[in-house]
Amino acid sequence: MQRMQETDRLNAGEEKLRNLLLLGLAGDEPAYHAFLQELSAHLRAFLRKRLARLPDEVEDLVQESLLAVHNQRHTYDAGQPLTAWIHAIAKYKLIDLLRRRARRDLLTDPLDDELGLASASDAEAADARRDLGKLLTQLPERQRLPIVHMKLEGLSVAETSRLTGMSESAVKVGVHRGLKALAAMIRKDA
Amino acid sequence: MRTDDLVTMLATGAGAVPPHPVARRYVIGLGAGTLGAAVLMAMLLGPRPDLAAAIALPMFWVKTGFVVSFAAASLFPVWRLSRPGASLAWVSSVLGAPVIAIWLLAAVVLIRSDATQREVLFFGSSWNACPFLIAFLSAPVFVAAVWTMKGLAPTRLRLAGGAAGLLSGAVGAMVYSVHCTEMAAPFIAFWYMAGMLIPTAVGALLGPRLLRW
């Protein structure tokens, strides 16, 4: 009985999240905002459970996964269970992170990480929260300016175009490519 | 940047996603790749000289039916593997059906033929070139298939790379069949398959590196 209630609750949660995403994909911004908001809590719980040994990495990975979901949102098929889609993305980013760490540790001293607990304080400097805002400043102008004006200051495409002297389609492409480049920078730097 | 700020940033001005974004990317990517293979074939190999006469033969259509249906079937795993969390049910049946059909036909042909004929039916006159030419023609399709998949979101990169390789091999074989004069089912069942498996292996090998996002 209790288990049934729990699946009902999960299904209701999934249904709600799915509706928000579908509205968002159709252009409803407040719904999309609500979707991402709920998704970040869901991702945090999902990743915290799987990264118990690397708690410092959880929030970075939540952010990386959110960016991945956003950049790849066109691959969601309305006929597919939303949780399967989201968990596949989060797991992919999790495995990618573990591989990156393994490669980095191979180049430095593998023993440090084997000892796990002891290295927690040493690792702090290296694992300091990655600042996406800082990474953003490293993007080339044609990507950075559209993102700053449209995504951070909330200006429209037309206003951004007027401010930067870029065409409207160049502004849209700049946002799109900039966010993809941001994901690529995360992949390379960790 | 705090996660809440990131959420706000991503949502602001997100706009609507254009309809059928995945299908559109496939049409562009695979259209360009197939065109590239066709141009390579036309320029370097040319269509078989007896093409006009060959289209009157039933075996020409059996061969064409096999390569076209296998190319169509190999789209299915690519399609599935480029979406996170999509199910792979039915992939092996869809891929297996045309292969089993041509193998059965090849077996019947070999069993019913004369012992002295079997070698010719199996090796034809171009067995040592066929697989490599198919692999060669698959190259532009492979580039296009990797481009297509990379813009989506494959999460099982080795499988996805193999699927992209298989699709490009199948399209390469389809294009090659316009040039190739071999008509025996045993030849097609073995050497065409061998040709398609070369880019498949390359794709599986390179997938994790090429498709990362």
mmCIF file of C-alpha atoms in Angstrom:
data_model
loop_
_atom_site.group_PDB
_atom_site.id
_atom_site.type_symbol
_atom_site.label_atom_id
_atom_site.label_comp_id
_atom_site.label_asym_id
_atom_site.label_seq_id
_atom_site.Cartn_x
_atom_site.Cartn_y
_atom_site.Cartn_z
ATOM 1 C CA MET A 1 0.000 0.000 0.000
ATOM 2 C CA GLN A 2 2.713 2.378 1.064
ATOM 3 C CA ARG A 3 4.797 1.485 -1.950
ATOM 4 C CA MET A 4 1.864 2.117 -4.241
ATOM 5 C CA GLN A 5 1.404 5.530 -2.757
ATOM 6 C CA GLU A 6 5.035 6.252 -3.357
ATOM 7 C CA THR A 7 4.920 5.299 -7.044
ATOM 8 C CA ASP A 8 1.776 7.412 -7.388
ATOM 9 C CA ARG A 9 3.619 10.314 -5.850
ATOM 10 C CA LEU A 10 6.607 9.794 -8.144
ATOM 11 C CA ASN A 11 4.357 9.530 -11.174
ATOM 12 C CA ALA A 12 2.540 12.698 -10.191
ATOM 13 C CA GLY A 13 5.907 14.432 -9.776
ATOM 14 C CA GLU A 14 7.101 13.201 -13.146
ATOM 15 C CA GLU A 15 3.853 14.233 -14.795
ATOM 16 C CA LYS A 16 4.109 17.726 -13.352
ATOM 17 C CA LEU A 17 7.758 18.130 -14.344
ATOM 18 C CA ARG A 18 7.043 16.806 -17.815
ATOM 19 C CA ASN A 19 4.193 19.256 -18.351
ATOM 20 C CA LEU A 20 6.433 22.129 -17.294
ATOM 21 C CA LEU A 21 9.128 21.023 -19.730
ATOM 22 C CA LEU A 22 6.682 20.623 -22.619
ATOM 23 C CA LEU A 23 5.288 24.094 -21.936
ATOM 24 C CA GLY A 24 8.836 25.401 -21.775
ATOM 25 C CA LEU A 25 9.786 23.785 -25.085
ATOM 26 C CA ALA A 26 6.769 25.500 -26.626
ATOM 27 C CA GLY A 27 8.135 28.864 -25.439
ATOM 28 C CA ASP A 28 6.528 29.370 -22.001
ATOM 29 C CA GLU A 29 9.398 30.932 -20.068
ATOM 30 C CA PRO A 30 7.972 30.918 -16.505
ATOM 31 C CA ALA A 31 7.103 27.227 -16.929
ATOM 32 C CA TYR A 32 10.608 26.496 -18.175
ATOM 33 C CA HIS A 33 12.069 28.377 -15.209
ATOM 34 C CA ALA A 34 9.936 26.311 -12.835
ATOM 35 C CA PHE A 35 11.020 23.143 -14.627
ATOM 36 C CA LEU A 36 14.720 23.940 -14.229
ATOM 37 C CA GLN A 37 14.168 24.954 -10.609
ATOM 38 C CA GLU A 38 12.532 21.642 -9.724
ATOM 39 C CA LEU A 39 15.006 19.773 -11.857
ATOM 40 C CA SER A 40 17.978 21.178 -9.957
ATOM 41 C CA ALA A 41 16.586 19.835 -6.662
ATOM 42 C CA HIS A 42 15.945 16.483 -8.304
ATOM 43 C CA LEU A 43 19.452 16.383 -9.808
ATOM 44 C CA ARG A 44 21.029 17.355 -6.500
ATOM 45 C CA ALA A 45 19.372 14.425 -4.739
ATOM 46 C CA PHE A 46 20.209 12.054 -7.591
ATOM 47 C CA LEU A 47 23.878 13.062 -7.759
ATOM 48 C CA ARG A 48 24.404 13.385 -4.010
ATOM 49 C CA LYS A 49 23.480 9.739 -3.623
ATOM 50 C CA ARG A 50 25.939 8.721 -6.337
ATOM 51 C CA LEU A 51 28.792 11.030 -5.397
ATOM 52 C CA ALA A 52 28.822 10.331 -1.686
ATOM 53 C CA ARG A 53 32.616 10.175 -1.710
ATOM 54 C CA LEU A 54 33.017 13.476 -3.541
ATOM 55 C CA PRO A 55 30.542 15.839 -1.883
ATOM 56 C CA ASP A 56 32.465 18.898 -3.091
ATOM 57 C CA GLU A 57 31.743 17.969 -6.683
ATOM 58 C CA VAL A 58 27.982 17.642 -6.360
ATOM 59 C CA GLU A 59 26.994 21.247 -6.943
ATOM 60 C CA ASP A 60 29.382 21.644 -9.878
ATOM 61 C CA LEU A 61 27.893 18.551 -11.439
ATOM 62 C CA VAL A 62 24.336 19.766 -10.809
ATOM 63 C CA GLN A 63 25.218 22.915 -12.734
ATOM 64 C CA GLU A 64 26.924 20.992 -15.505
ATOM 65 C CA SER A 65 23.896 18.708 -15.848
ATOM 66 C CA LEU A 66 21.481 21.659 -15.904
ATOM 67 C CA LEU A 67 23.501 23.215 -18.701
ATOM 68 C CA ALA A 68 23.497 19.866 -20.538
ATOM 69 C CA VAL A 69 19.732 19.463 -20.165
ATOM 70 C CA HIS A 70 19.239 22.999 -21.464
ATOM 71 C CA ASN A 71 21.641 22.642 -24.405
ATOM 72 C CA GLN A 72 20.212 19.264 -25.377
ATOM 73 C CA ARG A 73 16.557 19.973 -24.594
ATOM 74 C CA HIS A 74 15.609 19.493 -28.234
ATOM 75 C CA THR A 75 16.407 15.769 -27.893
ATOM 76 C CA TYR A 76 13.521 15.149 -25.473
ATOM 77 C CA ASP A 77 10.795 13.155 -27.170
ATOM 78 C CA ALA A 78 7.354 13.800 -25.665
ATOM 79 C CA GLY A 79 6.551 10.089 -25.943
ATOM 80 C CA GLN A 80 9.482 9.107 -23.703
ATOM 81 C CA PRO A 81 9.488 8.947 -19.885
ATOM 82 C CA LEU A 82 11.083 12.160 -18.645
ATOM 83 C CA THR A 83 12.981 10.500 -15.785
ATOM 84 C CA ALA A 84 14.732 8.111 -18.191
ATOM 85 C CA TRP A 85 15.881 11.066 -20.285
ATOM 86 C CA ILE A 86 17.078 13.134 -17.333
ATOM 87 C CA HIS A 87 18.790 10.279 -15.547
ATOM 88 C CA ALA A 88 20.605 9.251 -18.735
ATOM 89 C CA ILE A 89 21.965 12.802 -19.084
ATOM 90 C CA ALA A 90 22.948 13.083 -15.423
ATOM 91 C CA LYS A 91 24.606 9.655 -15.447
ATOM 92 C CA TYR A 92 26.479 10.534 -18.621
ATOM 93 C CA LYS A 93 27.833 13.716 -17.034
ATOM 94 C CA LEU A 94 28.652 11.832 -13.833
ATOM 95 C CA ILE A 95 30.671 9.182 -15.691
ATOM 96 C CA ASP A 96 32.374 11.898 -17.709
ATOM 97 C CA LEU A 97 33.396 13.655 -14.499
ATOM 98 C CA LEU A 98 34.755 10.443 -12.978
ATOM 99 C CA ARG A 99 36.755 9.742 -16.139
ATOM 100 C CA ARG A 100 38.178 13.259 -16.143
ATOM 101 C CA ARG A 101 39.188 12.887 -12.521
ATOM 102 C CA ALA A 102 40.726 9.484 -13.136
ATOM 103 C CA ARG A 103 42.776 10.870 -16.016
ATOM 104 C CA ARG A 104 43.902 13.850 -13.968
ATOM 105 C CA ASP A 105 44.814 11.671 -11.007
ATOM 106 C CA LEU A 106 46.805 9.426 -13.298
ATOM 107 C CA LEU A 107 48.923 12.398 -14.271
ATOM 108 C CA THR A 108 49.467 13.537 -10.700
ATOM 109 C CA ASP A 109 49.779 11.254 -7.720
ATOM 110 C CA PRO A 110 47.277 8.412 -7.737
ATOM 111 C CA LEU A 111 47.907 7.655 -4.071
ATOM 112 C CA ASP A 112 46.357 10.909 -2.892
ATOM 113 C CA ASP A 113 42.967 9.957 -4.099
ATOM 114 C CA GLU A 114 43.196 6.368 -2.978
ATOM 115 C CA LEU A 115 43.383 7.715 0.549
ATOM 116 C CA GLY A 116 40.177 9.629 -0.059
ATOM 117 C CA LEU A 117 39.448 10.936 3.407
ATOM 118 C CA ALA A 118 42.892 12.343 4.059
ATOM 119 C CA SER A 119 42.911 14.303 0.861
ATOM 120 C CA ALA A 120 39.620 16.094 1.520
ATOM 121 C CA SER A 121 41.268 19.246 2.818
ATOM 122 C CA ASP A 122 44.046 19.181 0.234
ATOM 123 C CA ALA A 123 41.548 18.873 -2.514
ATOM 124 C CA GLU A 124 39.654 21.942 -1.452
ATOM 125 C CA ALA A 125 41.731 24.424 -3.401
ATOM 126 C CA ALA A 126 41.663 22.360 -6.567
ATOM 127 C CA ASP A 127 37.972 21.636 -6.243
ATOM 128 C CA ALA A 128 36.934 25.165 -5.346
ATOM 129 C CA ARG A 129 33.501 25.772 -6.782
ATOM 130 C CA ARG A 130 33.864 26.356 -10.458
ATOM 131 C CA ASP A 131 32.457 29.785 -11.250
ATOM 132 C CA LEU A 132 30.435 29.696 -14.443
ATOM 133 C CA GLY A 133 30.273 33.484 -14.345
ATOM 134 C CA LYS A 134 34.047 33.583 -14.586
ATOM 135 C CA LEU A 135 34.119 31.020 -17.403
ATOM 136 C CA LEU A 136 31.569 33.164 -19.211
ATOM 137 C CA THR A 137 34.001 36.066 -19.374
ATOM 138 C CA GLN A 138 36.414 33.882 -21.353
ATOM 139 C CA LEU A 139 33.997 33.428 -24.243
ATOM 140 C CA PRO A 140 34.641 35.414 -27.438
ATOM 141 C CA GLU A 141 32.674 38.687 -27.737
ATOM 142 C CA ARG A 142 30.194 37.437 -30.314
ATOM 143 C CA GLN A 143 29.047 34.784 -27.837
ATOM 144 C CA ARG A 144 29.615 36.597 -24.565
ATOM 145 C CA LEU A 145 27.724 39.800 -25.407
ATOM 146 C CA PRO A 146 24.509 38.075 -26.543
ATOM 147 C CA ILE A 147 24.559 35.927 -23.390
ATOM 148 C CA VAL A 148 25.208 38.882 -21.094
ATOM 149 C CA HIS A 149 22.497 41.053 -22.636
ATOM 150 C CA MET A 150 19.865 38.412 -23.313
ATOM 151 C CA LYS A 151 20.341 35.808 -20.620
ATOM 152 C CA LEU A 152 21.691 37.889 -17.727
ATOM 153 C CA GLU A 153 20.133 41.319 -18.319
ATOM 154 C CA GLY A 154 16.963 39.892 -19.848
ATOM 155 C CA LEU A 155 16.945 42.069 -22.964
ATOM 156 C CA SER A 156 15.111 40.937 -26.092
ATOM 157 C CA VAL A 157 16.803 39.729 -29.284
ATOM 158 C CA ALA A 158 16.005 43.049 -30.991
ATOM 159 C CA GLU A 159 17.410 45.134 -28.120
ATOM 160 C CA THR A 160 20.564 43.010 -27.979
ATOM 161 C CA SER A 161 20.960 43.345 -31.699
ATOM 162 C CA ARG A 162 20.696 47.128 -31.463
ATOM 163 C CA LEU A 163 23.138 47.335 -28.556
ATOM 164 C CA THR A 164 25.806 45.122 -30.086
ATOM 165 C CA GLY A 165 25.372 45.950 -33.753
ATOM 166 C CA MET A 166 25.041 42.221 -34.459
ATOM 167 C CA SER A 167 22.212 40.892 -36.624
ATOM 168 C CA GLU A 168 19.291 39.228 -34.834
ATOM 169 C CA SER A 169 20.195 35.797 -36.128
ATOM 170 C CA ALA A 170 23.833 36.304 -35.078
ATOM 171 C CA VAL A 171 22.570 37.131 -31.578
ATOM 172 C CA LYS A 172 20.552 33.914 -31.394
ATOM 173 C CA VAL A 173 23.415 31.837 -32.775
ATOM 174 C CA GLY A 174 25.787 33.541 -30.320
ATOM 175 C CA VAL A 175 23.665 32.539 -27.321
ATOM 176 C CA HIS A 176 23.295 28.993 -28.571
ATOM 177 C CA ARG A 177 26.963 28.483 -29.431
ATOM 178 C CA GLY A 178 28.110 30.307 -26.316
ATOM 179 C CA LEU A 179 26.233 27.960 -24.010
ATOM 180 C CA LYS A 180 27.632 24.971 -25.888
ATOM 181 C CA ALA A 181 31.123 26.455 -25.646
ATOM 182 C CA LEU A 182 30.578 26.895 -21.915
ATOM 183 C CA ALA A 183 29.808 23.180 -21.606
ATOM 184 C CA ALA A 184 32.949 22.404 -23.619
ATOM 185 C CA MET A 185 35.059 24.593 -21.322
ATOM 186 C CA ILE A 186 33.769 22.760 -18.253
ATOM 187 C CA ARG A 187 34.638 19.472 -19.921
ATOM 188 C CA LYS A 188 38.178 20.560 -20.615
ATOM 189 C CA ASP A 189 39.100 22.344 -17.426
ATOM 190 C CA ALA A 190 38.078 19.817 -14.780
ATOM 191 C CA MET B 1 27.497 31.624 -10.086
ATOM 192 C CA ARG B 2 24.862 30.114 -7.795
ATOM 193 C CA THR B 3 22.682 27.343 -9.168
ATOM 194 C CA ASP B 4 19.549 29.496 -8.840
ATOM 195 C CA ASP B 5 21.220 32.205 -10.917
ATOM 196 C CA LEU B 6 22.180 29.635 -13.516
ATOM 197 C CA VAL B 7 18.566 28.435 -13.663
ATOM 198 C CA THR B 8 17.383 32.003 -14.188
ATOM 199 C CA MET B 9 20.041 32.612 -16.793
ATOM 200 C CA LEU B 10 19.158 29.462 -18.745
ATOM 201 C CA ALA B 11 15.421 30.159 -18.619
ATOM 202 C CA THR B 12 15.661 33.830 -19.600
ATOM 203 C CA GLY B 13 14.926 34.295 -23.264
ATOM 204 C CA ALA B 14 15.000 30.524 -23.821
ATOM 205 C CA GLY B 15 12.231 30.775 -26.410
ATOM 206 C CA ALA B 16 10.533 27.887 -28.151
ATOM 207 C CA VAL B 17 12.375 24.934 -29.651
ATOM 208 C CA PRO B 18 11.541 24.672 -33.385
ATOM 209 C CA PRO B 19 9.344 21.694 -34.267
ATOM 210 C CA HIS B 20 11.004 18.383 -35.237
ATOM 211 C CA PRO B 21 14.559 19.551 -34.500
ATOM 212 C CA VAL B 22 15.940 16.000 -34.535
ATOM 213 C CA ALA B 23 14.379 14.961 -37.836
ATOM 214 C CA ARG B 24 15.568 18.178 -39.436
ATOM 215 C CA ARG B 25 19.157 17.539 -38.411
ATOM 216 C CA TYR B 26 18.981 14.002 -39.781
ATOM 217 C CA VAL B 27 17.643 15.122 -43.139
ATOM 218 C CA ILE B 28 20.384 17.739 -43.523
ATOM 219 C CA GLY B 29 23.229 15.551 -42.255
ATOM 220 C CA LEU B 30 22.398 12.309 -43.993
ATOM 221 C CA GLY B 31 21.288 14.050 -47.163
ATOM 222 C CA ALA B 32 24.685 15.732 -47.432
ATOM 223 C CA GLY B 33 26.543 12.519 -46.583
ATOM 224 C CA THR B 34 24.659 10.426 -49.126
ATOM 225 C CA LEU B 35 25.189 13.078 -51.764
ATOM 226 C CA GLY B 36 28.916 13.058 -50.969
ATOM 227 C CA ALA B 37 29.073 9.270 -51.370
ATOM 228 C CA ALA B 38 27.137 9.447 -54.650
ATOM 229 C CA VAL B 39 29.481 12.117 -56.026
ATOM 230 C CA LEU B 40 32.547 10.063 -55.020
ATOM 231 C CA MET B 41 31.074 6.996 -56.703
ATOM 232 C CA ALA B 42 30.125 8.878 -59.889
ATOM 233 C CA MET B 43 33.516 10.559 -60.170
ATOM 234 C CA LEU B 44 35.848 7.702 -59.265
ATOM 235 C CA LEU B 45 33.946 4.509 -60.111
ATOM 236 C CA GLY B 46 30.962 5.352 -62.283
ATOM 237 C CA PRO B 47 27.719 3.382 -62.482
ATOM 238 C CA ARG B 48 27.892 -0.113 -63.949
ATOM 239 C CA PRO B 49 27.959 0.101 -67.748
ATOM 240 C CA ASP B 50 25.055 -2.326 -68.147
ATOM 241 C CA LEU B 51 22.802 -0.521 -65.685
ATOM 242 C CA ALA B 52 19.982 -0.032 -68.199
ATOM 243 C CA ALA B 53 19.851 -3.762 -68.950
ATOM 244 C CA ALA B 54 20.399 -4.820 -65.338
ATOM 245 C CA ILE B 55 17.276 -3.118 -64.043
ATOM 246 C CA ALA B 56 15.226 -5.649 -65.993
ATOM 247 C CA LEU B 57 16.668 -8.516 -63.904
ATOM 248 C CA PRO B 58 14.850 -9.617 -60.733
ATOM 249 C CA MET B 59 18.157 -10.206 -58.922
ATOM 250 C CA PHE B 60 19.050 -6.540 -59.401
ATOM 251 C CA TRP B 61 15.983 -5.629 -57.377
ATOM 252 C CA VAL B 62 16.661 -8.248 -54.726
ATOM 253 C CA LYS B 63 20.107 -6.731 -54.238
ATOM 254 C CA THR B 64 18.753 -3.182 -54.272
ATOM 255 C CA GLY B 65 15.986 -4.217 -51.870
ATOM 256 C CA PHE B 66 18.563 -5.615 -49.463
ATOM 257 C CA VAL B 67 20.888 -2.601 -49.443
ATOM 258 C CA VAL B 68 18.039 -0.076 -49.229
ATOM 259 C CA SER B 69 16.186 -1.926 -46.492
ATOM 260 C CA PHE B 70 19.378 -2.449 -44.509
ATOM 261 C CA ALA B 71 20.269 1.245 -44.791
ATOM 262 C CA ALA B 72 16.774 2.144 -43.587
ATOM 263 C CA ALA B 73 17.029 -0.379 -40.749
ATOM 264 C CA SER B 74 20.392 0.975 -39.625
ATOM 265 C CA LEU B 75 18.855 4.430 -39.181
ATOM 266 C CA PHE B 76 16.824 3.024 -36.319
ATOM 267 C CA PRO B 77 19.661 2.387 -33.807
ATOM 268 C CA VAL B 78 21.272 5.732 -34.728
ATOM 269 C CA TRP B 79 17.977 7.463 -34.096
ATOM 270 C CA ARG B 80 17.535 5.726 -30.745
ATOM 271 C CA LEU B 81 21.127 6.093 -29.559
ATOM 272 C CA SER B 82 21.189 9.825 -30.182
ATOM 273 C CA ARG B 83 18.534 10.466 -27.519
ATOM 274 C CA PRO B 84 19.417 10.033 -23.837
ATOM 275 C CA GLY B 85 17.587 7.168 -22.184
ATOM 276 C CA ALA B 86 15.785 5.940 -25.312
ATOM 277 C CA SER B 87 15.014 2.235 -25.331
ATOM 278 C CA LEU B 88 16.986 -0.109 -27.588
ATOM 279 C CA ALA B 89 14.182 -2.664 -27.799
ATOM 280 C CA TRP B 90 13.606 -3.998 -31.317
ATOM 281 C CA VAL B 91 16.972 -2.771 -32.595
ATOM 282 C CA SER B 92 18.382 -6.264 -33.132
ATOM 283 C CA SER B 93 15.193 -7.534 -34.813
ATOM 284 C CA VAL B 94 15.011 -4.544 -37.143
ATOM 285 C CA LEU B 95 18.671 -4.928 -38.120
ATOM 286 C CA GLY B 96 18.482 -8.710 -38.230
ATOM 287 C CA ALA B 97 15.515 -9.072 -40.571
ATOM 288 C CA PRO B 98 17.162 -7.963 -43.841
ATOM 289 C CA VAL B 99 20.399 -9.768 -42.948
ATOM 290 C CA ILE B 100 18.626 -13.060 -42.254
ATOM 291 C CA ALA B 101 16.642 -12.679 -45.469
ATOM 292 C CA ILE B 102 19.751 -12.301 -47.633
ATOM 293 C CA TRP B 103 21.580 -15.087 -45.761
ATOM 294 C CA LEU B 104 18.680 -17.471 -46.276
ATOM 295 C CA LEU B 105 18.611 -16.605 -49.954
ATOM 296 C CA ALA B 106 22.378 -17.102 -50.171
ATOM 297 C CA ALA B 107 22.087 -20.495 -48.480
ATOM 298 C CA VAL B 108 19.330 -21.603 -50.867
ATOM 299 C CA VAL B 109 21.355 -20.442 -53.865
ATOM 300 C CA LEU B 110 24.476 -22.289 -52.675
ATOM 301 C CA ILE B 111 22.613 -25.486 -51.830
ATOM 302 C CA ARG B 112 20.805 -25.619 -55.144
ATOM 303 C CA SER B 113 23.809 -24.783 -57.256
ATOM 304 C CA ASP B 114 26.403 -27.071 -58.720
ATOM 305 C CA ALA B 115 29.492 -27.709 -56.576
ATOM 306 C CA THR B 116 31.719 -26.267 -59.287
ATOM 307 C CA GLN B 117 29.655 -23.065 -59.386
ATOM 308 C CA ARG B 118 29.839 -22.303 -55.680
ATOM 309 C CA GLU B 119 33.209 -20.653 -55.715
ATOM 310 C CA VAL B 120 32.125 -18.215 -58.412
ATOM 311 C CA LEU B 121 28.858 -17.457 -56.575
ATOM 312 C CA PHE B 122 30.747 -16.665 -53.387
ATOM 313 C CA PHE B 123 33.842 -14.842 -54.671
ATOM 314 C CA GLY B 124 32.465 -13.303 -57.852
ATOM 315 C CA SER B 125 35.093 -11.272 -59.638
ATOM 316 C CA SER B 126 35.491 -8.398 -57.194
ATOM 317 C CA TRP B 127 35.565 -9.870 -53.686
ATOM 318 C CA ASN B 128 38.965 -8.345 -52.944
ATOM 319 C CA ALA B 129 37.851 -4.801 -53.851
ATOM 320 C CA CYS B 130 34.201 -4.748 -52.780
ATOM 321 C CA PRO B 131 34.529 -4.368 -48.977
ATOM 322 C CA PHE B 132 37.174 -1.669 -49.267
ATOM 323 C CA LEU B 133 35.249 0.332 -51.850
ATOM 324 C CA ILE B 134 32.143 0.183 -49.659
ATOM 325 C CA ALA B 135 34.192 1.394 -46.694
ATOM 326 C CA PHE B 136 35.683 4.140 -48.855
ATOM 327 C CA LEU B 137 32.280 5.371 -50.065
ATOM 328 C CA SER B 138 30.999 5.321 -46.490
ATOM 329 C CA ALA B 139 33.535 7.963 -45.396
ATOM 330 C CA PRO B 140 31.470 11.103 -46.237
ATOM 331 C CA VAL B 141 28.380 9.490 -44.684
ATOM 332 C CA PHE B 142 30.377 8.666 -41.562
ATOM 333 C CA VAL B 143 31.447 12.293 -41.145
ATOM 334 C CA ALA B 144 27.829 13.392 -41.637
ATOM 335 C CA ALA B 145 26.450 10.782 -39.232
ATOM 336 C CA VAL B 146 28.922 11.788 -36.514
ATOM 337 C CA TRP B 147 28.026 15.457 -37.065
ATOM 338 C CA THR B 148 24.333 14.616 -36.812
ATOM 339 C CA MET B 149 24.689 12.586 -33.630
ATOM 340 C CA LYS B 150 27.050 15.008 -31.942
ATOM 341 C CA GLY B 151 24.426 17.738 -32.241
ATOM 342 C CA LEU B 152 21.975 15.505 -30.399
ATOM 343 C CA ALA B 153 22.883 13.752 -27.180
ATOM 344 C CA PRO B 154 24.260 10.208 -27.395
ATOM 345 C CA THR B 155 25.100 8.889 -23.933
ATOM 346 C CA ARG B 156 26.486 5.454 -24.869
ATOM 347 C CA LEU B 157 29.300 6.621 -27.044
ATOM 348 C CA ARG B 158 30.834 3.339 -28.163
ATOM 349 C CA LEU B 159 27.499 1.902 -29.243
ATOM 350 C CA ALA B 160 26.513 5.203 -30.808
ATOM 351 C CA GLY B 161 29.785 5.353 -32.745
ATOM 352 C CA GLY B 162 29.259 1.782 -33.947
ATOM 353 C CA ALA B 163 25.717 2.628 -35.028
ATOM 354 C CA ALA B 164 26.926 5.700 -36.929
ATOM 355 C CA GLY B 165 29.548 3.513 -38.625
ATOM 356 C CA LEU B 166 26.998 0.857 -39.530
ATOM 357 C CA LEU B 167 24.644 3.439 -41.007
ATOM 358 C CA SER B 168 27.435 4.954 -43.074
ATOM 359 C CA GLY B 169 28.512 1.492 -44.223
ATOM 360 C CA ALA B 170 24.947 0.661 -45.238
ATOM 361 C CA VAL B 171 24.557 3.904 -47.203
ATOM 362 C CA GLY B 172 28.006 3.318 -48.719
ATOM 363 C CA ALA B 173 26.883 -0.168 -49.805
ATOM 364 C CA MET B 174 23.679 1.270 -51.247
ATOM 365 C CA VAL B 175 25.648 3.741 -53.355
ATOM 366 C CA TYR B 176 28.258 1.126 -54.280
ATOM 367 C CA SER B 177 25.578 -1.260 -55.550
ATOM 368 C CA VAL B 178 24.957 1.135 -58.457
ATOM 369 C CA HIS B 179 28.561 0.540 -59.567
ATOM 370 C CA CYS B 180 28.961 -3.125 -58.675
ATOM 371 C CA THR B 181 28.033 -5.782 -61.231
ATOM 372 C CA GLU B 182 27.915 -8.718 -58.801
ATOM 373 C CA MET B 183 24.453 -10.259 -58.640
ATOM 374 C CA ALA B 184 24.871 -13.471 -56.644
ATOM 375 C CA ALA B 185 23.203 -13.554 -53.222
ATOM 376 C CA PRO B 186 26.150 -15.360 -51.536
ATOM 377 C CA PHE B 187 28.502 -12.593 -52.680
ATOM 378 C CA ILE B 188 26.240 -9.852 -51.344
ATOM 379 C CA ALA B 189 25.499 -11.707 -48.129
ATOM 380 C CA PHE B 190 29.185 -11.938 -47.277
ATOM 381 C CA TRP B 191 31.272 -9.261 -48.973
ATOM 382 C CA TYR B 192 28.735 -6.443 -48.679
ATOM 383 C CA MET B 193 28.345 -7.244 -44.988
ATOM 384 C CA ALA B 194 32.134 -7.278 -44.602
ATOM 385 C CA GLY B 195 32.330 -3.842 -46.221
ATOM 386 C CA MET B 196 29.681 -2.424 -43.904
ATOM 387 C CA LEU B 197 31.414 -3.834 -40.844
ATOM 388 C CA ILE B 198 34.654 -1.925 -41.539
ATOM 389 C CA PRO B 199 33.173 1.542 -40.765
ATOM 390 C CA THR B 200 31.154 -0.048 -37.941
ATOM 391 C CA ALA B 201 34.360 -1.139 -36.232
ATOM 392 C CA VAL B 202 35.983 2.244 -36.859
ATOM 393 C CA GLY B 203 32.914 3.968 -35.385
ATOM 394 C CA ALA B 204 32.902 1.822 -32.265
ATOM 395 C CA LEU B 205 36.614 2.486 -31.829
ATOM 396 C CA LEU B 206 36.400 6.267 -32.282
ATOM 397 C CA GLY B 207 32.911 6.855 -30.864
ATOM 398 C CA PRO B 208 33.949 7.773 -27.316
ATOM 399 C CA ARG B 209 36.375 10.356 -28.659
ATOM 400 C CA LEU B 210 34.326 11.782 -31.537
ATOM 401 C CA LEU B 211 30.894 11.962 -29.928
ATOM 402 C CA ARG B 212 31.664 13.402 -26.502
ATOM 403 C CA TRP B 213 29.538 16.421 -25.557
#
